[in-house]
Coordinates of C-alpha atoms in Angstrom, one line a residue:
Chain A
M136 CA 28.0 8.7 4.3
P137 CA 25.7 6.7 2.0
K138 CA 25.9 7.6 -1.6
Q139 CA 23.0 9.6 -3.0
P140 CA 21.1 8.4 -6.1
Q141 CA 22.3 10.2 -9.2
C142 CA 20.0 10.5 -12.3
P143 CA 21.6 9.9 -15.7
P144 CA 22.0 12.8 -18.1
E145 CA 18.7 13.8 -19.7
D146 CA 19.6 12.6 -23.1
Q147 CA 20.1 9.1 -21.7
I148 CA 16.7 9.0 -20.1
I149 CA 13.9 6.9 -21.5
A150 CA 10.4 7.4 -20.2
G151 CA 10.2 5.8 -16.8
G152 CA 13.7 4.4 -17.0
G153 CA 17.2 5.3 -17.9
A154 CA 20.1 3.9 -19.9
Y155 CA 22.2 3.9 -16.9
D156 CA 25.7 2.6 -17.5
Q157 CA 27.0 2.6 -14.0
R158 CA 27.2 -0.8 -12.3
H159 CA 25.4 -0.9 -8.9
Y160 CA 27.8 -3.4 -7.4
E161 CA 30.6 -0.9 -7.8
D162 CA 28.6 1.6 -5.6
H163 CA 27.8 -1.1 -3.1
P164 CA 30.7 -3.5 -3.1
D165 CA 29.7 -4.9 0.4
L166 CA 26.7 -6.5 -1.2
G167 CA 28.8 -8.9 -3.2
T168 CA 27.8 -10.6 -6.5
G169 CA 27.3 -14.2 -5.4
L170 CA 24.3 -16.5 -5.6
I171 CA 21.4 -16.0 -3.1
S172 CA 19.5 -18.7 -1.2
Y173 CA 15.7 -18.4 -0.9
E174 CA 15.5 -21.0 1.8
H175 CA 14.2 -18.3 4.2
A176 CA 11.1 -17.9 1.9
I177 CA 10.1 -21.6 2.0
S178 CA 11.0 -22.9 5.4
P179 CA 8.6 -22.8 8.4
R180 CA 11.6 -22.5 10.7
S181 CA 12.5 -19.2 9.0
F182 CA 9.0 -17.9 9.7
E183 CA 9.5 -18.7 13.4
L184 CA 12.9 -17.0 13.4
E185 CA 11.6 -13.9 11.6
R186 CA 8.8 -13.6 14.3
E187 CA 11.3 -13.1 17.0
A188 CA 14.3 -11.6 15.2
I189 CA 12.4 -9.1 13.0
F190 CA 8.7 -8.6 13.7
R191 CA 9.0 -8.5 17.5
R192 CA 11.9 -6.1 17.2
A193 CA 11.5 -3.7 14.3
W194 CA 9.2 -0.7 14.2
L195 CA 6.2 -1.7 12.1
N196 CA 3.9 0.7 10.1
V197 CA 0.2 0.1 10.6
G198 CA -1.2 2.9 8.5
H199 CA -1.7 6.6 8.7
E200 CA -3.4 8.7 11.3
L201 CA -6.0 9.8 8.7
R202 CA -7.8 6.7 9.7
L203 CA -8.2 8.2 13.2
P204 CA -9.9 11.6 12.5
K205 CA -11.7 12.0 15.8
V206 CA -11.5 11.1 19.5
G207 CA -12.5 7.5 19.7
S208 CA -11.7 6.6 16.1
Y209 CA -10.0 3.2 16.1
F210 CA -9.0 0.4 13.8
T211 CA -7.8 -3.1 14.6
K212 CA -4.7 -4.6 13.0
E213 CA -3.9 -8.3 12.9
F214 CA -0.4 -9.6 13.4
E215 CA -0.7 -13.3 12.5
I216 CA 3.1 -13.7 12.8
L217 CA 3.0 -12.5 16.4
N218 CA -0.3 -14.3 17.2
T219 CA -1.8 -11.0 18.2
S220 CA -4.1 -8.2 17.2
I221 CA -4.0 -4.6 18.3
I222 CA -6.5 -1.7 18.6
V223 CA -5.1 1.6 17.4
V224 CA -7.1 4.5 18.8
R225 CA -7.2 8.3 19.2
G226 CA -7.6 9.1 22.9
K227 CA -9.5 11.9 24.6
D228 CA -6.2 13.8 24.8
Q229 CA -5.9 13.4 20.9
A230 CA -2.8 11.1 21.4
I231 CA -2.7 7.9 19.4
R232 CA -2.3 4.7 21.4
A233 CA -2.2 1.0 20.6
F234 CA -3.3 -1.8 22.9
H235 CA -3.2 -5.6 22.5
N236 CA -6.7 -6.5 21.4
V237 CA -7.4 -9.0 24.3
C238 CA -9.7 -8.7 27.2
P239 CA -7.7 -9.3 30.4
H240 CA -10.6 -11.2 32.0
R241 CA -10.4 -14.7 30.3
G242 CA -8.6 -13.7 27.2
N243 CA -11.4 -13.1 24.7
K244 CA -10.5 -11.0 21.6
L245 CA -11.9 -7.6 22.6
V246 CA -12.8 -5.7 19.4
W247 CA -14.0 -7.6 16.3
E248 CA -17.0 -7.9 14.0
D249 CA -18.5 -10.9 12.2
H250 CA -15.3 -13.1 12.3
P251 CA -12.5 -12.8 14.9
A252 CA -9.8 -13.1 12.2
K253 CA -11.1 -10.0 10.4
E254 CA -9.8 -6.4 10.9
T255 CA -12.4 -3.8 11.6
Y256 CA -12.7 0.0 12.3
G257 CA -15.1 2.5 13.7
K258 CA -15.6 5.0 16.5
A259 CA -16.2 4.3 20.2
M260 CA -15.8 6.0 23.6
A261 CA -15.1 2.6 25.3
F262 CA -14.4 -0.9 24.2
F263 CA -16.8 -3.5 25.5
C264 CA -15.9 -7.2 25.5
K265 CA -18.6 -9.2 23.6
Y266 CA -18.2 -12.0 26.1
H267 CA -19.0 -10.6 29.6
G268 CA -19.5 -6.9 28.9
L269 CA -16.5 -5.4 30.6
G270 CA -15.7 -1.9 29.3
F271 CA -12.2 -0.4 28.7
G272 CA -11.6 3.3 28.1
L273 CA -9.6 4.8 25.3
D274 CA -6.6 4.9 27.7
G275 CA -6.9 1.1 28.2
N276 CA -8.1 1.4 31.8
M277 CA -11.1 -0.5 33.2
E278 CA -14.1 1.8 32.9
V279 CA -17.2 -0.3 33.2
L280 CA -16.9 -3.2 35.7
R281 CA -20.0 -5.5 35.5
D282 CA -21.3 -6.9 38.7
P283 CA -18.6 -5.3 40.9
D284 CA -19.5 -7.2 44.1
N285 CA -18.7 -10.5 42.4
W286 CA -15.0 -9.7 41.9
F287 CA -12.3 -10.6 44.5
G288 CA -10.6 -7.6 46.0
S289 CA -9.4 -5.2 43.3
Q290 CA -8.9 -7.8 40.7
G291 CA -11.7 -6.4 38.5
C292 CA -10.9 -2.7 39.0
D293 CA -7.2 -3.3 38.3
L294 CA -7.8 -4.8 34.9
H295 CA -6.3 -2.8 32.0
L296 CA -5.3 -3.4 28.4
V297 CA -1.6 -4.0 27.6
E298 CA -0.2 -1.0 25.7
V299 CA 2.0 -1.3 22.6
Q300 CA 4.6 1.4 21.9
V301 CA 3.5 3.9 19.2
E302 CA 5.4 6.6 17.4
L303 CA 4.5 8.8 14.4
W304 CA 6.4 9.7 11.3
N305 CA 4.7 12.4 9.2
G306 CA 1.3 11.0 10.4
Y307 CA 2.3 7.4 9.6
I308 CA 1.7 5.2 12.7
F309 CA 4.5 2.8 13.8
V310 CA 4.3 0.2 16.6
N311 CA 6.9 -1.8 18.3
F312 CA 6.5 -5.1 20.1
N313 CA 10.0 -5.4 21.5
P314 CA 9.8 -7.1 24.9
G315 CA 11.0 -4.5 27.4
G316 CA 10.4 -1.6 25.1
P317 CA 12.0 -0.6 21.8
P318 CA 15.8 -0.3 22.0
Q319 CA 15.7 2.7 19.7
S320 CA 13.2 5.5 19.1
L321 CA 11.6 5.5 15.7
R322 CA 13.8 8.4 14.7
E323 CA 17.0 6.5 15.8
Y324 CA 15.6 3.4 14.1
M325 CA 15.0 5.1 10.8
G326 CA 18.1 7.2 10.8
E327 CA 18.2 11.0 10.0
H328 CA 18.0 10.6 6.2
I329 CA 14.7 8.7 6.1
W330 CA 13.4 10.5 9.2
S331 CA 13.7 13.9 7.4
A332 CA 13.0 12.5 3.9
L333 CA 9.5 14.0 3.7
D334 CA 10.5 17.4 5.2
D335 CA 10.0 19.2 1.9
V336 CA 6.9 17.2 0.9
P337 CA 3.6 18.8 2.1
V338 CA 2.2 15.4 3.3
E339 CA -0.5 17.2 5.4
L340 CA -2.2 18.1 2.1
F341 CA -2.7 14.5 1.1
T342 CA -6.0 14.0 3.0
E343 CA -7.8 11.6 0.7
Q344 CA -7.1 8.0 1.3
V345 CA -7.6 4.7 -0.6
L346 CA -6.9 1.4 1.2
G347 CA -7.0 -2.1 -0.3
K348 CA -5.7 -5.5 0.7
G349 CA -5.4 -9.0 -0.5
E350 CA -3.9 -12.3 0.5
I351 CA -1.7 -14.6 -1.6
N352 CA 0.1 -17.9 -1.3
S353 CA 3.6 -16.6 -1.2
N354 CA 6.3 -15.6 1.3
W355 CA 6.1 -11.9 2.2
K356 CA 9.6 -11.2 1.1
T357 CA 9.0 -12.2 -2.5
L358 CA 6.5 -9.4 -2.9
H359 CA 8.9 -7.0 -1.3
D360 CA 11.4 -8.2 -3.9
A361 CA 9.0 -7.7 -6.8
F362 CA 8.3 -4.1 -5.7
S363 CA 12.0 -3.4 -5.2
E364 CA 13.0 -3.7 -8.9
A365 CA 11.5 -2.3 -12.1
W366 CA 13.3 -4.8 -14.3
H367 CA 10.2 -7.0 -14.5
G368 CA 7.9 -4.1 -15.5
S369 CA 8.1 -4.2 -19.3
V370 CA 7.8 -8.0 -19.3
L371 CA 5.3 -9.0 -16.7
H372 CA 3.2 -5.9 -17.4
S373 CA 3.8 -5.9 -21.2
E374 CA 0.1 -5.2 -21.9
T375 CA 0.2 -1.9 -19.9
M376 CA 3.7 -0.9 -20.8
V377 CA 3.3 -1.6 -24.4
N378 CA 5.5 1.3 -25.5
M379 CA 8.3 0.0 -23.2
R380 CA 8.4 -3.6 -24.4
N381 CA 11.9 -3.1 -25.8
V382 CA 13.2 -1.0 -23.0
V383 CA 15.6 -2.6 -20.6
F384 CA 15.0 -0.7 -17.4
R385 CA 18.0 0.4 -15.4
A386 CA 17.5 2.4 -12.2
P387 CA 20.2 4.6 -10.7
P388 CA 21.9 3.0 -7.7
S389 CA 19.8 3.3 -4.5
R390 CA 20.9 4.8 -1.3
F391 CA 21.2 2.5 1.7
D392 CA 20.8 3.8 5.3
G393 CA 21.2 0.8 7.5
P394 CA 18.4 -1.6 6.6
H395 CA 16.4 1.2 4.9
R396 CA 16.6 2.4 1.4
T397 CA 16.0 5.3 -1.0
A398 CA 15.4 4.3 -4.6
V399 CA 14.5 6.6 -7.5
A400 CA 13.0 6.3 -11.0
C401 CA 14.2 9.1 -13.3
G402 CA 12.8 10.4 -16.5
T403 CA 9.4 11.7 -17.4
V404 CA 5.9 10.4 -18.1
P405 CA 4.9 13.2 -20.4
E406 CA 1.3 14.1 -20.8
G407 CA -0.1 13.4 -24.2
V408 CA 1.8 10.2 -25.0
Y409 CA -0.7 7.9 -23.5
T410 CA -1.0 4.5 -25.3
F411 CA -4.7 3.8 -24.5
D412 CA -7.9 5.7 -24.7
I413 CA -8.6 5.0 -21.1
E414 CA -5.3 6.7 -20.2
R415 CA -6.0 9.7 -22.4
V416 CA -9.6 10.2 -21.2
S417 CA -8.6 9.8 -17.5
R418 CA -5.1 11.4 -17.8
S419 CA -3.8 8.5 -15.8
S420 CA -1.6 5.5 -16.4
V421 CA 0.2 2.7 -14.6
T422 CA 2.0 5.4 -12.6
G423 CA -1.4 6.8 -11.5
T424 CA -3.0 10.2 -12.1
Q425 CA -0.9 12.6 -14.1
I426 CA -2.9 15.7 -13.2
P427 CA -0.7 17.9 -11.0
P428 CA -2.5 18.4 -7.6
A429 CA -3.5 21.8 -6.3
Q430 CA 0.0 22.0 -4.7
K431 CA 2.5 20.6 -7.1
I432 CA 5.2 18.4 -5.6
D433 CA 8.8 19.1 -6.4
P434 CA 11.2 16.1 -6.7
P435 CA 11.9 15.3 -3.0
R436 CA 15.5 16.5 -2.2
A437 CA 16.1 13.4 0.0
A438 CA 15.9 11.3 -3.1
F439 CA 17.1 13.5 -5.9
G440 CA 19.2 16.1 -4.3
S441 CA 18.6 19.6 -5.6
G442 CA 18.1 20.8 -9.2
Q443 CA 16.5 17.5 -10.4
Q444 CA 13.5 18.3 -12.6
D445 CA 12.5 15.1 -14.4
W446 CA 11.4 12.3 -12.1
V447 CA 8.8 9.5 -12.1
A448 CA 8.9 8.2 -8.5
V449 CA 10.9 7.8 -5.4
T450 CA 10.5 4.8 -3.0
F451 CA 11.5 5.0 0.6
T452 CA 11.7 1.5 2.1
V453 CA 11.5 1.3 5.9
F454 CA 12.7 -2.2 7.0
P455 CA 11.2 -4.7 7.2
N456 CA 7.9 -4.4 5.4
F457 CA 6.9 -0.8 4.6
Q458 CA 7.4 1.1 1.3
L459 CA 6.4 4.7 0.7
Q460 CA 6.4 6.0 -2.9
I461 CA 5.9 9.5 -4.1
Y462 CA 4.9 9.7 -7.7
A463 CA 5.2 12.7 -10.0
P464 CA 3.4 14.9 -10.4
G465 CA 2.1 14.4 -6.9
W466 CA 0.5 11.5 -5.1
I467 CA 1.6 9.0 -2.5
N468 CA 1.5 5.2 -2.5
T469 CA 2.4 2.9 0.4
Y470 CA 2.8 -0.9 0.6
N471 CA 2.8 -3.1 3.6
Y472 CA 3.7 -6.8 3.5
W473 CA 2.5 -9.0 6.3
P474 CA 3.6 -12.6 6.8
L475 CA 0.7 -15.0 7.6
A476 CA 2.8 -18.2 7.3
H477 CA 6.1 -19.1 5.5
N478 CA 4.1 -19.4 2.3
R479 CA 1.2 -17.0 2.7
M480 CA 1.0 -13.2 3.1
R481 CA -1.4 -10.3 3.3
F482 CA -0.7 -7.3 1.1
E483 CA -1.9 -3.7 1.8
I484 CA -1.8 -0.8 -0.5
N485 CA -2.6 2.8 0.6
Q486 CA -2.9 5.7 -1.8
Y487 CA -3.0 9.4 -0.7
F488 CA -4.2 12.3 -2.8
Q489 CA -4.8 15.9 -2.4
P490 CA -8.6 16.6 -2.6
A491 CA -9.7 16.6 -6.2
R492 CA -10.8 20.1 -7.3
N493 CA -13.3 18.9 -9.9
F494 CA -14.7 15.8 -11.4
S495 CA -12.0 15.3 -14.0
E496 CA -9.4 15.2 -11.3
L497 CA -11.4 12.7 -9.2
F498 CA -12.0 10.5 -12.2
S499 CA -8.2 10.6 -13.0
Q500 CA -7.3 9.6 -9.4
K501 CA -9.8 6.8 -9.3
T502 CA -9.1 5.4 -12.8
G503 CA -5.3 5.6 -12.1
T504 CA -5.8 3.6 -8.9
G505 CA -7.7 1.0 -10.9
I506 CA -4.9 0.7 -13.5
V507 CA -2.3 0.4 -10.8
L508 CA -4.4 -2.3 -9.0
D509 CA -4.9 -4.3 -12.3
N510 CA -1.1 -4.4 -12.6
V511 CA -0.7 -5.3 -8.9
L512 CA -3.0 -8.3 -9.5
Q513 CA -0.5 -9.5 -12.1
D514 CA 2.3 -9.1 -9.6
L515 CA 0.4 -11.0 -6.9
G516 CA -0.6 -13.8 -9.2
T517 CA 2.9 -14.3 -10.4
L518 CA 4.2 -14.6 -6.8
E519 CA 2.3 -17.8 -6.2
A520 CA 4.1 -19.2 -9.2
T521 CA 7.4 -18.0 -7.7
Q522 CA 6.6 -19.6 -4.3
R523 CA 5.7 -22.9 -6.1
G524 CA 9.0 -22.8 -8.0
L525 CA 11.0 -22.0 -4.9
E526 CA 9.4 -24.8 -2.9
S527 CA 10.3 -27.4 -5.5
R528 CA 13.9 -26.9 -4.2
V529 CA 15.1 -27.7 -7.7
Y530 CA 17.8 -25.0 -7.2
E531 CA 19.7 -24.3 -4.1
E532 CA 20.7 -20.8 -5.0
Y533 CA 19.8 -18.1 -7.4
P534 CA 21.7 -15.4 -9.3
L535 CA 20.6 -11.8 -8.9
I536 CA 21.6 -9.4 -11.6
D537 CA 23.1 -6.0 -11.0
E538 CA 19.8 -4.3 -11.4
E539 CA 18.4 -6.3 -8.4
H540 CA 20.7 -4.7 -5.9
N541 CA 17.8 -3.6 -3.7
I542 CA 16.8 -7.2 -3.3
R543 CA 20.4 -8.2 -2.4
H544 CA 20.5 -5.4 0.2
F545 CA 17.2 -6.6 1.7
H546 CA 18.2 -10.2 2.0
K547 CA 21.5 -9.3 3.5
E548 CA 19.6 -7.3 6.2
I549 CA 17.2 -10.2 6.8
D550 CA 20.1 -12.5 7.4
K551 CA 21.8 -9.9 9.6
W552 CA 18.8 -9.5 11.8
I553 CA 18.3 -13.2 12.2
R554 CA 22.0 -13.7 13.0
A555 CA 21.9 -10.8 15.5
Y556 CA 18.9 -12.4 17.3
E557 CA 20.6 -15.8 17.5
E558 CA 23.7 -14.1 18.9
G559 CA 21.7 -11.9 21.3
I560 CA 22.9 -8.6 19.9
E561 CA 21.1 -5.5 18.5
A562 CA 20.7 -5.8 14.7
N563 CA 20.2 -2.1 13.9
A564 CA 23.1 -0.7 16.0
Chain B
M98 CA -35.3 11.9 -14.7
N99 CA -32.4 9.7 -13.6
L100 CA -29.6 11.5 -15.4
P101 CA -29.1 15.1 -16.6
E102 CA -31.2 15.5 -19.6
Q103 CA -28.5 15.7 -22.3
F104 CA -27.2 12.3 -21.1
S105 CA -30.5 10.6 -20.7
D106 CA -29.6 8.1 -23.5
L107 CA -27.1 6.6 -21.0
E108 CA -29.9 5.6 -18.6
I109 CA -30.0 2.1 -20.1
Y110 CA -26.6 1.5 -18.3
L111 CA -27.8 2.6 -14.9
D112 CA -29.2 -0.8 -13.8
K113 CA -26.0 -2.6 -14.3
W114 CA -23.3 0.1 -13.8
D115 CA -24.7 2.6 -11.2
L116 CA -22.7 1.0 -8.4
P117 CA -21.5 2.5 -5.1
D118 CA -17.9 1.4 -4.9
F119 CA -14.8 -0.1 -6.5
N120 CA -15.5 -3.6 -5.2
S121 CA -18.9 -3.7 -6.8
R122 CA -17.7 -2.2 -10.1
Y123 CA -14.9 -4.7 -10.3
A124 CA -17.3 -7.6 -9.6
A125 CA -19.6 -6.3 -12.3
R126 CA -16.6 -6.2 -14.7
L127 CA -15.7 -9.8 -13.9
D128 CA -19.4 -10.8 -14.3
S129 CA -19.7 -9.3 -17.8
S130 CA -18.9 -10.6 -21.3
M131 CA -16.3 -8.7 -23.3
E132 CA -19.1 -7.7 -25.7
E133 CA -21.0 -6.1 -22.9
L134 CA -17.9 -4.4 -21.5
T135 CA -16.9 -3.1 -25.0
N136 CA -20.3 -1.8 -25.7
F137 CA -20.6 0.1 -22.4
Y138 CA -17.0 1.4 -22.6
S139 CA -17.2 2.6 -26.2
V140 CA -20.5 4.4 -25.6
M141 CA -19.2 6.1 -22.5
L142 CA -15.8 6.9 -24.1
A143 CA -17.6 8.8 -26.9
R144 CA -19.4 10.9 -24.3
A145 CA -16.6 11.2 -21.7
D146 CA -15.3 14.6 -22.7
D147 CA -18.8 16.1 -22.6
I148 CA -19.5 14.4 -19.3
K149 CA -16.3 15.7 -17.8
S150 CA -17.0 19.3 -19.0
Y151 CA -20.6 19.1 -17.6
L152 CA -19.6 17.8 -14.2
D153 CA -16.5 20.0 -13.9
A154 CA -18.7 23.1 -14.1
K155 CA -20.2 22.2 -10.7
A156 CA -18.8 21.9 -7.2
F157 CA -19.1 18.4 -5.7
S158 CA -21.3 19.8 -3.0
D159 CA -23.8 21.1 -5.6
Y160 CA -24.3 17.7 -7.3
Q161 CA -27.9 16.6 -7.6
D162 CA -28.7 12.8 -7.5
T163 CA -28.8 12.8 -11.3
E164 CA -25.2 14.2 -11.4
K165 CA -24.0 11.7 -8.8
R166 CA -25.4 8.9 -11.0
L167 CA -23.6 10.2 -14.0
A168 CA -20.4 10.4 -12.0
R169 CA -20.8 6.8 -10.9
L170 CA -21.3 5.7 -14.5
M171 CA -18.0 7.3 -15.3
F172 CA -16.3 5.6 -12.3
A173 CA -17.6 2.3 -13.6
M174 CA -16.3 3.2 -17.1
G175 CA -12.9 3.8 -15.5
V176 CA -12.9 0.3 -14.0
V177 CA -14.0 -1.3 -17.3
G178 CA -11.7 0.7 -19.5
P179 CA -8.5 -1.2 -18.7
A180 CA -10.2 -4.5 -19.3
V181 CA -11.3 -3.4 -22.8
D182 CA -8.3 -1.2 -23.8
I183 CA -5.3 -2.7 -22.1
F184 CA -5.9 -6.4 -21.2
R185 CA -8.7 -7.3 -23.7
S186 CA -10.1 -9.5 -21.0
A187 CA -12.3 -8.8 -18.0
V188 CA -9.9 -10.8 -15.8
V189 CA -6.3 -9.6 -15.7
P190 CA -4.2 -12.2 -17.5
D191 CA -2.3 -14.5 -15.1
S192 CA -4.0 -13.1 -12.0
G193 CA -5.8 -16.3 -11.2
A194 CA -4.0 -16.8 -7.9
S195 CA -4.5 -13.3 -6.6
N196 CA -7.4 -11.5 -4.9
F197 CA -8.0 -8.0 -3.8
E198 CA -10.5 -6.0 -1.8
M199 CA -10.9 -2.3 -1.4
V200 CA -11.4 -1.3 2.3
L201 CA -11.5 2.5 1.9
D202 CA -12.0 4.5 -1.3
I203 CA -12.8 8.0 -2.3
E204 CA -16.5 8.3 -3.3
L205 CA -19.0 11.1 -3.7
S206 CA -21.0 11.4 -0.5

């Protein structure tokens, strides 16, 4: 039974952090304390291995069904590491399906606008190839065959798009590219703890969505690492966290369920102690809007157990590249990390809010988003510096401190999945 | 009349800061001198509580064009604020290697 995070006593809590005196490695002795190699962040061969061992096998989040409000709503999603693109669409039967975004007549990319490498979205009742005008229905079947007499036998009528496995978790859409189908359902893959983690969170009320993305010259895992420890916060973001400059952040030990993780930030971000005018006037900060939404969120039991009152955030990490955070007093943030090459990645951030009841609340949500993004830009910029440092190969291995136990867990799982692939066994058994 | 009457003195900011989305607001922030940002922000900050009270009294669906413009000025002020208050720079320090684009955002319709 994985151990549940335990917040320190209240008198030890510092805003956003905690003077936590328990050592993480004692809770997770299997992680060890040795040095870590970052070779898999700088070698093109690791990128090739991760393609097959991880991204062609794991369930991958591609966003939330809020992006597909109506029959025919669709978006495309690029998977550079798999050399493919998919169309995710809501069908006439309301079911969400995904198809490889490739026309089966001569291989043209089916749905794209302006530039074939760009993602797009919209609403359509059929997908027409820009090349020769063939039309495919929302179920992927041939619907409009141009010049039918010109085709040999049933070769034209038989064309259909190749479907990709889709499953939903609380509205979050996951796809799986495993050849021969996924060996586990999404629920089996996540495990019961993560699968039920949002059961007491009214996710259906978070209907307002913000989506942004950017690309940086760094390996995808280094951003995952940055967003899996808060130790850097008061240093890298010292301008924002000016009142925490002298705080050494210590998080309670995380809970590990297979390759997945539950991490918590305890304490409070009390209203009225904002450092800056912009925080005060917008009632928001680096942890986003501080205005409780129409339906206030209790600390999720899957992260804090019962009885916990003071909390800042919980992060559920679904291996390999999806993190969902719930921030007090009530908004949701997700990150996706997509490898483009061994030294380049795309980063996506989604934020979900309950509808603002008035202007002040909308202003708070939007200003909070901006403050978060300004800080994310600092994280992203620093990662290219990290990538350059790692690629110098000046050091063969690196020490991780006790606080960085989430990173240690992640890298152990990466190694495990690659080893399992090389040995032909199931990594997440 | 481009803004509600009691905020008509803010009309001088409409040309530059009445912008439709986060990307254009952020681009305008990067395109401005600190003097310009500080001026806009401090004037807006002084009026922000009044503006919030005024707009809070109405449902979004009842907003006139003048009120939508006023709201958008506030959203621009929200993007400029961190540059003036927190970073003291239009560009976030040490963010030279990063880029970011908003794809979906919550805006008044």
